[in-house]
Short mmCIF file of C-alpha atoms in Angstrom, two decimals:
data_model
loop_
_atom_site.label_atom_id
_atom_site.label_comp_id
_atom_site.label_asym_id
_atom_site.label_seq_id
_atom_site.Cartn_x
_atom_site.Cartn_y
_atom_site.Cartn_z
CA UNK A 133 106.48 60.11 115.79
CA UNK A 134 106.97 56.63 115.10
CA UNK A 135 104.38 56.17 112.58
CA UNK A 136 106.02 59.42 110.61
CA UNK A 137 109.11 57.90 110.94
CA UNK A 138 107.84 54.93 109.12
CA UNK A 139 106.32 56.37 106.31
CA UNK A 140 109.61 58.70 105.33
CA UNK A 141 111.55 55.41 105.16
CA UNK A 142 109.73 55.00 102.06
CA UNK A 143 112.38 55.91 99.74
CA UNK A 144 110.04 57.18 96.72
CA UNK A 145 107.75 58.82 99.50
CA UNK A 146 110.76 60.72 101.43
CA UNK A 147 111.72 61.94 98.03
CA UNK A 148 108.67 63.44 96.96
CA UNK A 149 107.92 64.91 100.57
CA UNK A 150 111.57 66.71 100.93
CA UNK A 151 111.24 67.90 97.33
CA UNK A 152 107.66 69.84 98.21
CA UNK A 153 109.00 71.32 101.25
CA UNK A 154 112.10 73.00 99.61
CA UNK A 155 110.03 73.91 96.85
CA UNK A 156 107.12 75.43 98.61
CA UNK A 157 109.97 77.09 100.96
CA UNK A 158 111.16 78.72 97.90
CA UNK A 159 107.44 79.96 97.26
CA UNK A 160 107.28 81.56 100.56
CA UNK A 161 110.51 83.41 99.81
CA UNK A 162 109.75 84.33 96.42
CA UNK A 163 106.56 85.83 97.26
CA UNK A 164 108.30 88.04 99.57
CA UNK A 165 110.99 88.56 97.32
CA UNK A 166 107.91 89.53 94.16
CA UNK A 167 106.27 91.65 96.68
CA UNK A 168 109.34 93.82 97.67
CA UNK A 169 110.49 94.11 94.65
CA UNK A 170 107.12 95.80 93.16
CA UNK A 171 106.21 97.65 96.16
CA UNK A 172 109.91 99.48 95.98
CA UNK A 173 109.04 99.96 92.11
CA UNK A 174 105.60 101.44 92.08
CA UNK A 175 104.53 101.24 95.19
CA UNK A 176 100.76 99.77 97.16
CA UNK A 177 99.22 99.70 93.69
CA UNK A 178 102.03 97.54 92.17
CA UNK A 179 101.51 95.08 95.60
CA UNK A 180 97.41 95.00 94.64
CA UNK A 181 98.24 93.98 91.00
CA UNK A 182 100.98 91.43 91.55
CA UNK A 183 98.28 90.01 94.22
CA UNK A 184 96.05 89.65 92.23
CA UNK A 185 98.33 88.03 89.92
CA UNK A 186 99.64 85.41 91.74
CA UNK A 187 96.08 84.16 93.36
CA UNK A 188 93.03 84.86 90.50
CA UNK A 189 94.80 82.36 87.58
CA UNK A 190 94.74 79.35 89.88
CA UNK A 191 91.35 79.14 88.79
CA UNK A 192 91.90 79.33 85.19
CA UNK A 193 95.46 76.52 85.68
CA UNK A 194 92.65 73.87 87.40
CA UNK A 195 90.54 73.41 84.08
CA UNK A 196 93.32 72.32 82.29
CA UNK A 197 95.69 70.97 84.66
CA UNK A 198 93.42 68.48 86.17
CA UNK A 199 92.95 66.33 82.54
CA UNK A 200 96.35 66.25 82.27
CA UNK A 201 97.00 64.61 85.51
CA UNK A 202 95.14 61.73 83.93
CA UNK A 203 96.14 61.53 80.48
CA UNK A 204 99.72 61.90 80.78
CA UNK A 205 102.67 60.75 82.89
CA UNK A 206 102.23 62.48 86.05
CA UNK A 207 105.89 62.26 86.59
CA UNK A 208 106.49 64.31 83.35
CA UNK A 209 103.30 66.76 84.38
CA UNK A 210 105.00 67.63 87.45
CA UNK A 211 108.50 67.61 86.10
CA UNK A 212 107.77 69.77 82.97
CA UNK A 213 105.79 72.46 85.31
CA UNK A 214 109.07 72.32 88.00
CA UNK A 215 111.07 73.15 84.76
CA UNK A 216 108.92 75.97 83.22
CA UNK A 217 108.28 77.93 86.28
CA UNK A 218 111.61 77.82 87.48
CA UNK A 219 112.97 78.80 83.86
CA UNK A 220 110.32 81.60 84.11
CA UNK A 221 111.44 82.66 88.21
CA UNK A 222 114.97 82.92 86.71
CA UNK A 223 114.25 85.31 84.45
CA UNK A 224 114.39 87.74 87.21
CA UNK A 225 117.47 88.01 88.08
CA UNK A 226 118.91 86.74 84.70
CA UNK A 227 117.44 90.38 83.62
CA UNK A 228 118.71 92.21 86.35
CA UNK A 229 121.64 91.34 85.73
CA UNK A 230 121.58 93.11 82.41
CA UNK A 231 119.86 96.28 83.73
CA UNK A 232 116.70 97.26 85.73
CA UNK A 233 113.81 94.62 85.73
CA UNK A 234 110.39 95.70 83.88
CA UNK A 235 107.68 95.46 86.43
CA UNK A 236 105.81 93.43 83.70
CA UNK A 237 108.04 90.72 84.17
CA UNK A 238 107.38 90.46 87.88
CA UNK A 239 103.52 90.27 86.87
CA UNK A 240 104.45 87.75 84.62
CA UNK A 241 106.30 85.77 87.13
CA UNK A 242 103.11 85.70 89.85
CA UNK A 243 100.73 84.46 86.91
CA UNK A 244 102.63 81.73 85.87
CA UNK A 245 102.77 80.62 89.29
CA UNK A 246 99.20 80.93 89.97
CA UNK A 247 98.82 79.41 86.75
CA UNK A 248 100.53 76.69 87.54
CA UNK A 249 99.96 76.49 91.50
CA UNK A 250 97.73 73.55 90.95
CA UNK A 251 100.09 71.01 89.51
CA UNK A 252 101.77 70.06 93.05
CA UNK A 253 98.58 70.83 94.69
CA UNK A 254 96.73 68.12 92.50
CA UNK A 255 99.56 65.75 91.82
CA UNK A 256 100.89 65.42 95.07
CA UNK A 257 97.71 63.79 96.90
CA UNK A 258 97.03 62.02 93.69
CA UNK A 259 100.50 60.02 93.60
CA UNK A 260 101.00 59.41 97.20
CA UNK A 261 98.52 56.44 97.02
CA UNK A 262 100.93 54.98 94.52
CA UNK A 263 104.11 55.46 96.34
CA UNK A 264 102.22 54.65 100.17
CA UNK A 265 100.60 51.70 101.69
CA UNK A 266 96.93 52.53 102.20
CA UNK A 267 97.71 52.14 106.60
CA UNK A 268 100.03 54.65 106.11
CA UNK A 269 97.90 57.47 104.23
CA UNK A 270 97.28 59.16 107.75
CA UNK A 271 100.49 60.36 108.37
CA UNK A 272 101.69 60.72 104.91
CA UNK A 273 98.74 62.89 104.85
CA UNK A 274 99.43 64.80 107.86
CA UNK A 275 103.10 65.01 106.47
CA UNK A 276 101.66 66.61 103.11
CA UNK A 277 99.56 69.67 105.90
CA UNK A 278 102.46 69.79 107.98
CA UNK A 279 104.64 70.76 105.46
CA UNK A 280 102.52 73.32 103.47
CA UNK A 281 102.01 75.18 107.46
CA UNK A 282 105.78 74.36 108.23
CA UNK A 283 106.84 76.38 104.65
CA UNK A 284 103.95 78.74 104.92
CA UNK A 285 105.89 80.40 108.36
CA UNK A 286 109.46 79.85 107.52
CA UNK A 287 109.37 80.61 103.65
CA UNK A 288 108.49 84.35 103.89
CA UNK A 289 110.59 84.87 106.85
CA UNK A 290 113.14 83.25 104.88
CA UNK A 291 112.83 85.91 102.34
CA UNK A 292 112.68 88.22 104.53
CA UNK A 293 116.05 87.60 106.24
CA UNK A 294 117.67 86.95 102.99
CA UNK A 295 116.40 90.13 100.84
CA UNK A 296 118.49 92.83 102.65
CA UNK A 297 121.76 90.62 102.64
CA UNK A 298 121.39 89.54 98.80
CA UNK A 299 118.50 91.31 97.06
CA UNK A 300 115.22 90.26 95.68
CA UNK A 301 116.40 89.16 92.43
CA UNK A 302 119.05 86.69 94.31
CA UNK A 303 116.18 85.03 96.16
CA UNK A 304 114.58 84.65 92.98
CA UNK A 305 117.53 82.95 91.52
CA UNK A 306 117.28 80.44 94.94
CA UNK A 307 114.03 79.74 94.27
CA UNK A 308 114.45 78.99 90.83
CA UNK A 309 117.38 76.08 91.95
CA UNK A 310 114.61 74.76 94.06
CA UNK A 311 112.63 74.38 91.28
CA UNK A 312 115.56 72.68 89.65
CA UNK A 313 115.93 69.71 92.83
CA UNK A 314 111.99 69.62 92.66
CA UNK A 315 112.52 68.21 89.10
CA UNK A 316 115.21 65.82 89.79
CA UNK A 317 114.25 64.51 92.71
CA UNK A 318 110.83 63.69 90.74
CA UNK A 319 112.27 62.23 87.94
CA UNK A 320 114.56 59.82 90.69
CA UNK A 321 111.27 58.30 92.29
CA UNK A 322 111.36 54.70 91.02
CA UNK A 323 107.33 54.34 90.96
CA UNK A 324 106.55 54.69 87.35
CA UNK A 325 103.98 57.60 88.57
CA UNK A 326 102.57 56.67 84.98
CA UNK A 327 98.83 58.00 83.57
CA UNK A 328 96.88 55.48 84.99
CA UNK A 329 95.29 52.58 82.65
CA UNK A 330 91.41 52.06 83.32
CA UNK A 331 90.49 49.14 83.86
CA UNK A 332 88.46 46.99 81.22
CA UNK A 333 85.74 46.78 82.16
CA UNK A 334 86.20 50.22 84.34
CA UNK A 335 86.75 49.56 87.89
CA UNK A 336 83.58 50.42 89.68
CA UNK A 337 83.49 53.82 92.40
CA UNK A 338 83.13 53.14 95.78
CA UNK A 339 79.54 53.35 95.49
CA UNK A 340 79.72 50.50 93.20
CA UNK A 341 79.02 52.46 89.71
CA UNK A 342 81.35 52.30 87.14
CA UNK A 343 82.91 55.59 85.66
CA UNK A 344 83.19 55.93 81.86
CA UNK A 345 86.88 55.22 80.24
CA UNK A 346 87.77 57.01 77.53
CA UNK A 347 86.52 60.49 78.74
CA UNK A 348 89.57 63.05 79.68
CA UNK A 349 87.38 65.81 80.25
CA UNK A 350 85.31 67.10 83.19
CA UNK A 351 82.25 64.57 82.83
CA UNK A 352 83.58 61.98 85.25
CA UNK A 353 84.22 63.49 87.94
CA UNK A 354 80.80 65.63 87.78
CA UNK A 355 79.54 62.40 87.69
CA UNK A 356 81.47 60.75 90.51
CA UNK A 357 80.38 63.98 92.88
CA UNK A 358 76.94 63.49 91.73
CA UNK A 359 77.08 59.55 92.90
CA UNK A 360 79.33 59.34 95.64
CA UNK A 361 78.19 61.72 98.36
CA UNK A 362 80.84 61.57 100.72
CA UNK A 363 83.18 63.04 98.55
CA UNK A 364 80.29 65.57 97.78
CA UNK A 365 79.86 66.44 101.29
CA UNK A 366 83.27 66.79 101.86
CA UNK A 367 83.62 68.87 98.54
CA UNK A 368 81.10 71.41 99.55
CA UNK A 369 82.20 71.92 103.38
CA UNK A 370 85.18 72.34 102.90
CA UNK A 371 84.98 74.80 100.34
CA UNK A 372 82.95 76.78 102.44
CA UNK A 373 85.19 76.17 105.31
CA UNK A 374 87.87 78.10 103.18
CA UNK A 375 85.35 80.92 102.41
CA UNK A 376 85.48 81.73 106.26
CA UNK A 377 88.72 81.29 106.14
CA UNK A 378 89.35 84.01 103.70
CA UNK A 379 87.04 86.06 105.58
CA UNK A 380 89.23 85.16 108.52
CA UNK A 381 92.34 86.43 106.43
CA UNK A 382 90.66 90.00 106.55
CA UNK A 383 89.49 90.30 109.84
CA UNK A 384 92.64 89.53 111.73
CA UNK A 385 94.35 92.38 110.08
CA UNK A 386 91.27 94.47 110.54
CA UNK A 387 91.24 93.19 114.21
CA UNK A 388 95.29 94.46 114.83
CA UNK A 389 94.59 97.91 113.20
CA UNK A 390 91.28 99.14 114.31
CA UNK A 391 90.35 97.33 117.22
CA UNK A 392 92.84 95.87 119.63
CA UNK A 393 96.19 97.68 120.93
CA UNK A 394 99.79 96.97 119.56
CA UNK A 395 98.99 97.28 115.80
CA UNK A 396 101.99 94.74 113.78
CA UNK A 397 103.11 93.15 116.28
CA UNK A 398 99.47 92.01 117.22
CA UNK A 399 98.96 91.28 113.70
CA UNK A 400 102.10 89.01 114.08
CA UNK A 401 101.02 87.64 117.05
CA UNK A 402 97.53 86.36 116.18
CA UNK A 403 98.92 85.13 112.69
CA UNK A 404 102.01 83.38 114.43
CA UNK A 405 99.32 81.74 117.35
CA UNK A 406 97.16 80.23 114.45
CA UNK A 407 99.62 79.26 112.18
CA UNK A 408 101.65 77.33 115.36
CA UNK A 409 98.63 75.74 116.08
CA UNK A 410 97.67 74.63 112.73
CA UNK A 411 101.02 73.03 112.53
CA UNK A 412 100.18 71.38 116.22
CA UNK A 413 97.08 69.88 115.16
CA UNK A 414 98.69 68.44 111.93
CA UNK A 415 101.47 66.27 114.15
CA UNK A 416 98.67 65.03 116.11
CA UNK A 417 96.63 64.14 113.38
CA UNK A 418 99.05 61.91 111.82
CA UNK A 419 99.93 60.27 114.86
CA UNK A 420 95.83 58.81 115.01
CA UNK A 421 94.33 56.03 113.59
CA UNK A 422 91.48 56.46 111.29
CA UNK A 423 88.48 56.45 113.78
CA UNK A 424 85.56 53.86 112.24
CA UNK A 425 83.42 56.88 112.01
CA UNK A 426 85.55 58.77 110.39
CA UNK A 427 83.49 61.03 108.04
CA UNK A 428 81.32 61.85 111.72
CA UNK A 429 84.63 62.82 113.16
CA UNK A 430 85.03 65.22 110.34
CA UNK A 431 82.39 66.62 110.96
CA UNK A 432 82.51 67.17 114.42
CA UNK A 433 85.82 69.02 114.45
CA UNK A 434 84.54 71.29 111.61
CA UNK A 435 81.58 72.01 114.06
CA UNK A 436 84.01 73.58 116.73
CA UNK A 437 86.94 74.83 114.48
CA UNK A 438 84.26 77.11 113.54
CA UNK A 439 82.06 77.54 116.75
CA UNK A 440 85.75 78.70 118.08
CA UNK A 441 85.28 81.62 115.48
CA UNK A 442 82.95 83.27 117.23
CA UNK A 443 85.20 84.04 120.26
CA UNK A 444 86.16 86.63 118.18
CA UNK A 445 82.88 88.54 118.72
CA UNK A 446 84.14 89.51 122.34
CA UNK A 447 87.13 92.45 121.50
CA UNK A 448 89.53 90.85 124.16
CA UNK A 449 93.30 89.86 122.81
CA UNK A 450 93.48 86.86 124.31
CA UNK A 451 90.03 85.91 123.67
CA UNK A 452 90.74 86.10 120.11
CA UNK A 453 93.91 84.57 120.24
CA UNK A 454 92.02 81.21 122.06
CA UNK A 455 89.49 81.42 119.13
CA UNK A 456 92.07 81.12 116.66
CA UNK A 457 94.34 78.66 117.95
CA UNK A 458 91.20 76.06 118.59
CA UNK A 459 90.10 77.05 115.18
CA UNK A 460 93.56 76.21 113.49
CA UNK A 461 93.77 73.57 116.14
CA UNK A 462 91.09 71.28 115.09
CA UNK A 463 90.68 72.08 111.80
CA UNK A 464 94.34 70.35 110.92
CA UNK A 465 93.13 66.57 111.91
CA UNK A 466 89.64 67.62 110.03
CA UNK A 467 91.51 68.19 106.77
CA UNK A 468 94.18 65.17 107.37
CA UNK A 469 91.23 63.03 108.01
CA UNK A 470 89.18 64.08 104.65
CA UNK A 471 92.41 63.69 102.59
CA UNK A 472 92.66 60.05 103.66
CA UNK A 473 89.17 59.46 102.58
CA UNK A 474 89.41 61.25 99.53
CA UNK A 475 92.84 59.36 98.62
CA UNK A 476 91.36 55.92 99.33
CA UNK A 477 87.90 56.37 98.25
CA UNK A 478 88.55 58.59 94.81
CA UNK A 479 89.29 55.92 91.41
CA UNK A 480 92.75 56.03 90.30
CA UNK A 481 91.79 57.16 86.34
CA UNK A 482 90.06 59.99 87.79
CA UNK A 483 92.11 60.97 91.03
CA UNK A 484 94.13 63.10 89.15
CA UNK A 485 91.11 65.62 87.58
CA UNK A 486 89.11 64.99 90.93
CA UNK A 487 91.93 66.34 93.15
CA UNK A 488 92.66 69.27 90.82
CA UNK A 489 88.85 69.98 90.86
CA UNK A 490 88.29 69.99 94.80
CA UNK A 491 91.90 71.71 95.29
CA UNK A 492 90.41 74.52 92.93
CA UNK A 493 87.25 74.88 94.22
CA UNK A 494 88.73 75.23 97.94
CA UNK A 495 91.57 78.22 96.52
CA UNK A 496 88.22 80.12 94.89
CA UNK A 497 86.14 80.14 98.01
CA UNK A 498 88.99 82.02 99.83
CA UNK A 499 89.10 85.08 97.87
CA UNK A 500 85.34 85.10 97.73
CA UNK A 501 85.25 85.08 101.57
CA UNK A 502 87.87 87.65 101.55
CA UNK A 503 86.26 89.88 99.79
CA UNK A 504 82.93 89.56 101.77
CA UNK A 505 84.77 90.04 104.63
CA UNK A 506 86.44 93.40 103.32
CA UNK A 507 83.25 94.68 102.13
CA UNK A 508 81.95 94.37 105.62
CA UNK A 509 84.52 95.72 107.33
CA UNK A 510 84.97 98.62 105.08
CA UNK A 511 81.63 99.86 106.62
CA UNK A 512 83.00 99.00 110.06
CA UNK A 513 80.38 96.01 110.28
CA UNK A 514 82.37 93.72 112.63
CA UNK A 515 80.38 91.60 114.58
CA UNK A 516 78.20 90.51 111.65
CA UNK A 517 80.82 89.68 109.81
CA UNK A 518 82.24 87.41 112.55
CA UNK A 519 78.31 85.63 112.51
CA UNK A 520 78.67 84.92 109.29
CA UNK A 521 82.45 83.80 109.45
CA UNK A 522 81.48 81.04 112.37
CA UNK A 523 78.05 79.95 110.72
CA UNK A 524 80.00 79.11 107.29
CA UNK A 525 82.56 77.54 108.65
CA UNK A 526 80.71 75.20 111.46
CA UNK A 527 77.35 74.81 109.71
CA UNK A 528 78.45 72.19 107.00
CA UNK A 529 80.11 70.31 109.90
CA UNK A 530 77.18 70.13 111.00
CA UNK A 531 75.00 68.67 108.49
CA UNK A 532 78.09 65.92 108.15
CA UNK A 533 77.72 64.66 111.50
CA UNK A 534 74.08 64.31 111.29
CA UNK A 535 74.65 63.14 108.00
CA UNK A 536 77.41 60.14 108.89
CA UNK A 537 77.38 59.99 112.69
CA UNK A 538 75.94 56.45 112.58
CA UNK A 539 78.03 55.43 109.53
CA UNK A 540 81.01 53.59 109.68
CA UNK A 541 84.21 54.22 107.77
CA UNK A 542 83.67 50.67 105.77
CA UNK A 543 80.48 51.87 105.06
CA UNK A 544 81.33 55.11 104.08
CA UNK A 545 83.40 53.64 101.44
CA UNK A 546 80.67 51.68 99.91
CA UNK A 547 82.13 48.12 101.16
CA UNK A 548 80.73 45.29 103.32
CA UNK A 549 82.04 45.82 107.16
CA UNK A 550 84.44 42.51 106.28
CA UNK A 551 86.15 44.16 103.51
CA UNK A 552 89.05 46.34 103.88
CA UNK A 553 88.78 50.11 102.02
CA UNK A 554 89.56 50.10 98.62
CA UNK A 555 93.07 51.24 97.46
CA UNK A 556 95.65 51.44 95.32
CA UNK A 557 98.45 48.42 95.25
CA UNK A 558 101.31 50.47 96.92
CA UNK A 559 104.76 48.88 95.44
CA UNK A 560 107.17 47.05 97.41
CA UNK A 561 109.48 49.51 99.73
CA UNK A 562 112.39 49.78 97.96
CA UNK A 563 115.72 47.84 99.04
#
């Protein structure tokens, strides 16, 4: 607790943090809120659409967004995308107010935000370096997973509660004042949060290459993956990692309706066990040090987040629910620990596009799992589909261990074992 404490005494940090939980709190309500309001319009077919809506464009928002990260201000980026989208969310209810609201605009809504879903998710991780001392990255980190699980629970209950007291359209107009406070308490941070400068000559990568300046486009960060492979590794498992856990995101409500008694409530039961362990394994995780084998310590808790998977072959409730709650368990300190590396180890002029890029990659896999998973289970294929689930997920943890389990975390960052890892100059707390 201590070491949490510490870090949220950083004024500009505490700001930033407190913003992204009310905001993403507003998400989780607003999705319910979307979701109500089109399934009470035009019913299950509506709910598909608007889905898809609000998760496919993330994709397209990453291409773009990630360049500006680095060529602009990324206090104006994430100011000016705070501003649209809750402009856009207000629409809602400013309409409804007028008459009965077009289930167009609701579409609209969901694709700007899936649009736009990347901004926070890239910027935030690429700015906390700036505002954090690099010996507190592990529970800023942790703060950053603890507060996308904490939201992720609360948000659409929140919605939930609030819909049948005030109406969709009113939690729409909440969400867009969150929005608001996002943007204000962004543009109150005292770190410039400016587009960063590269050096001249360009500061070298941790593997001791330097990247080109001058090139805002993809290029660099192709050709950072394609050097550094630590951030490759990580890169890759993880994005398979979140193809099983799409699949997963299938199978437990698969699991609830056609193969274990108590139908909702088990489907609220195995999602509530998971997501309280998730948020578990995240307080823990920023309470550690960073272990000198750190990218072999990765590895080995992606090895049994997803070996704990395959409890779910044996159709036994509480089974199951053990299999999840290691899985979610263990893979909260494996993610904490990766973004620490990532933040320390990625070059400030290309943080911004290489964040955005791995961000991306991990949102894509998850549908794709998904529908694998559906596919599968459509034909009442279960138990292969739980195979493959485990073997994506714990395979590339694998290969990481074997890969780094003699390497240590000096090493891993390309310096001599009498250097200290390579980081940003955090400014002085303020007084």
């Amino acid at each position: 607790m201590k070491s949490y404490l510490s870090v949220l005494r950083l004024r500009d940090y505490r700001l930033l943090w407190s913003a992204s939980v009310l905001n993403l709190l507003g998400d989780g309500a607003t999705w319910t809120a979307l979701s109500w309001l089109a399934i009470s319009k035009a019913g299950a077919g509506a709910l598909g659409v608007l889905a898809i809506c609000y998760t496919m464009p993330v994709i397209v928002g990453g291409a773009f967004v990630g360049p500006l990260l680095d060529r602009f201000s990324r206090k104006f980026v994430l100011i000016g995308d705070s501003v649209l989208r809750g402009v856009i969310v207000a629409g809602v209810p400013l309409i409804a107010l007028f008459g009965d609201v077009p289930l167009w605009q609701l579409y609209a809504v969901a694709g700007t935000y899936g649009l736009l879903k990347i901004v926070p998710l890239g910027a935030v991780p690429t700015i906390v370096p700036e505002l954090v001392p690099k010996e507190q990255l592990q529970p800023a980190a942790a703060l950053e997973t603890i507060a996308y699980g904490a939201a992720g629970f609360a948000g659409p209950a929140l919605g939930g509660v609030l819909i049948p007291v005030i109406g969709g359209e009113a939690v729409l107009a909440l969400d867009a004042a969150s929005y608001l406070l996002f943007a204000l308490a962004i543009w109150a941070i005292r770190a410039p949060l400016s587009r960063p400068e590269p050096a001249a000559p360009a500061a070298p990568t941790a593997t001791g290459k330097k990247p080109k300046s001058g090139n805002w486009g993809w290029g660099p960060v192709f050709a950072l993956l394609k050097q550094d492979k630590v951030l490759l590794s990580i890169t890759v498992g993880f994005a398979l990692f979140n193809c099983a856990m799409g699949m997963l995101r299938v199978t437990n409500p698969w699991l609830a309706h056609n193969a274990l008694p108590g139908g909702a409530e088990t489907l609220g039961l195995l999602l509530a066990a998971a997501n309280g362990a998730g948020l578990i394994g995240s307080l823990i995780a920023g309470a550690l040090k960073p272990s000198d084998k750190q990218m072999g310590r990765i590895g080995l808790l992606q090895i049994f987040a997803g070996a704990s998977l395959g409890l779910l072959l044996i159709l036994n409730l509480p089974v199951i629910l053990i299999g999840l709650v290691l899985s979610d368990l263990l893979s909260a300190p494996m993610t904490v620990s990766s973004q620490v590396v990532r933040m320390v180890r990625i070059p400030a002029e290309v943080r911004g596009r290489t964040m955005t890029f791995m961000r991306t990659l991990m949102n894509s896999t998850s549908p794709a799992g998904a529908a694998l998973a559906a596919a599968l289970l459509a034909g009442n294929i279960y138990r292969p589909t739980v195979v493959i689930m485990t073997l994506v997920a714990a395979v590339p943890g694998l290969f990481m261990w074997l890969a780094y389990r003699k390497t240590s975390f000096s090493e891993e960052l390309g310096l001599n074992k009498s250097e200290e890892p390579a980081a940003e100059p955090a400014p002085a707390p303020a007084r």
